[in-house]
Amino acid sequence: MTETSDLLVRFLLPEAGVRGVHVQLADSWREILSHGGYRPSAMRLLGEACVASALFTGHIKIDGRLSIQLRSGSPLRTLFAECTSAGTLRGIAQVEDGQDAPADLSQLGEGALLAITIENPGLDPREPQRYQSLVSLQGSSLDEAFEDYFRHSEQLPTRLLLAADGDRAAGLLLQKLPGDQGDDDGWARAGALFDTLGRDELLAVAGPELLHRLFHEEHLETMGDKPLRFGCSCSRERVIGMLQSLGEEEARTAAAETGQVDVRCEFCGREYHFPLTEFGVLFAATPASQAAPERLQ
């Protein structure tokens, strides 16, 4: 794998009646890791979630962004990964100090919640269209959970493998085409080839070589690729909107000790500073009727 190979590839196995997406991350994954010191299990889960968010944008029609979020009462409080239609990625894991995420998702405890959220532009840019699906956490790993989700939500056989280490993250998704497309044993053949792939090979071999190695006898057709990169959607305008939603009194309380409100984006590390001298203009601009505040994520 080259040092700059951050790529999403869509492909088709026409005779088998199978479609697929492959994702590999290198530079973008290391950039995400650079903004948080993660222990091994949390790092792996975050990498797998980032890859999954990218895989799903290659599988589902997305005009905005797709995010994966997991919340639990375990030491892994929050896991969040997002990929946009432009190919930008970001992600974060919030873990209790000094602890690691459970290695097995079944250890997340009762009340753990995993969701996929699609946010596409609406007619009003201030009101995007949001669609959210909840994912069962009966499996022990993210790829098992997502396989189960696609089987039940789309009612199509689906295979998914995710992997991540400190340098790379990668994933492969296969799904049977709807209807009677493909020959009678096409899905069985594709599944048998998929089962030969291990996580180490998935991480070590670049996408085009890996797909050729697995599926060249199935007359593999690539359907286009898209470069991926790290990108954060935080902005001064979004932070201002958050402060305005809090209200001037609460913002002044936050600024009392230092004379300004300091906000740091946990995704990219960018810092925003709002001194008390700017509050007159900042809150005078607050609309009388303001929409629900936008989350900084």
Short mmCIF file of N, CA and C in Angstrom, two decimals, residues 6 22 35 82 85 110 118 124 129 135 140 144 173 195 202 211 287:
data_model
loop_
_atom_site.label_atom_id
_atom_site.label_comp_id
_atom_site.label_asym_id
_atom_site.label_seq_id
_atom_site.Cartn_x
_atom_site.Cartn_y
_atom_site.Cartn_z
N ASP A 6 -5.51 6.60 -0.22
CA ASP A 6 -6.78 6.74 0.48
C ASP A 6 -7.86 6.75 -0.59
N HIS A 22 -14.77 -1.27 -1.91
CA HIS A 22 -13.54 -1.44 -1.14
C HIS A 22 -13.04 -0.07 -0.73
N HIS A 35 -5.18 13.32 16.49
CA HIS A 35 -5.94 14.23 17.34
C HIS A 35 -6.45 13.57 18.62
N GLU A 82 -17.60 9.90 10.36
CA GLU A 82 -18.40 10.56 9.33
C GLU A 82 -17.65 10.63 8.01
N SER A 85 -20.13 13.20 0.97
CA SER A 85 -20.18 12.85 -0.45
C SER A 85 -18.95 13.36 -1.19
N GLU A 110 -26.06 -2.93 28.70
CA GLU A 110 -27.42 -2.58 28.30
C GLU A 110 -27.51 -1.08 28.00
N ILE A 118 -28.00 9.56 7.90
CA ILE A 118 -27.75 10.18 6.59
C ILE A 118 -28.32 11.59 6.63
N ASP A 124 -34.32 24.03 2.11
CA ASP A 124 -33.80 25.10 2.95
C ASP A 124 -32.45 24.65 3.48
N GLN A 129 -32.18 17.29 5.40
CA GLN A 129 -33.03 16.12 5.57
C GLN A 129 -32.22 15.04 6.27
N VAL A 135 -28.97 0.20 14.63
CA VAL A 135 -28.31 -1.06 14.30
C VAL A 135 -28.24 -1.93 15.54
N SER A 140 -20.46 -9.50 17.97
CA SER A 140 -19.31 -9.14 18.81
C SER A 140 -18.44 -8.07 18.16
N GLU A 144 -19.90 -7.55 12.01
CA GLU A 144 -21.03 -8.45 12.23
C GLU A 144 -22.33 -7.67 12.43
N LEU A 173 -16.94 -4.60 1.31
CA LEU A 173 -18.36 -4.91 1.40
C LEU A 173 -18.79 -5.60 0.12
N ASP A 195 -14.41 -15.35 1.99
CA ASP A 195 -13.97 -16.05 3.19
C ASP A 195 -12.47 -16.34 3.20
N LEU A 202 -6.24 -7.79 4.25
CA LEU A 202 -7.05 -6.62 3.91
C LEU A 202 -6.29 -5.33 4.17
N LEU A 211 -8.50 -6.68 -5.03
CA LEU A 211 -9.70 -7.04 -5.78
C LEU A 211 -9.37 -7.99 -6.93
N PRO A 287 -30.89 35.81 15.65
CA PRO A 287 -32.25 35.98 15.16
C PRO A 287 -33.26 35.82 16.29
#
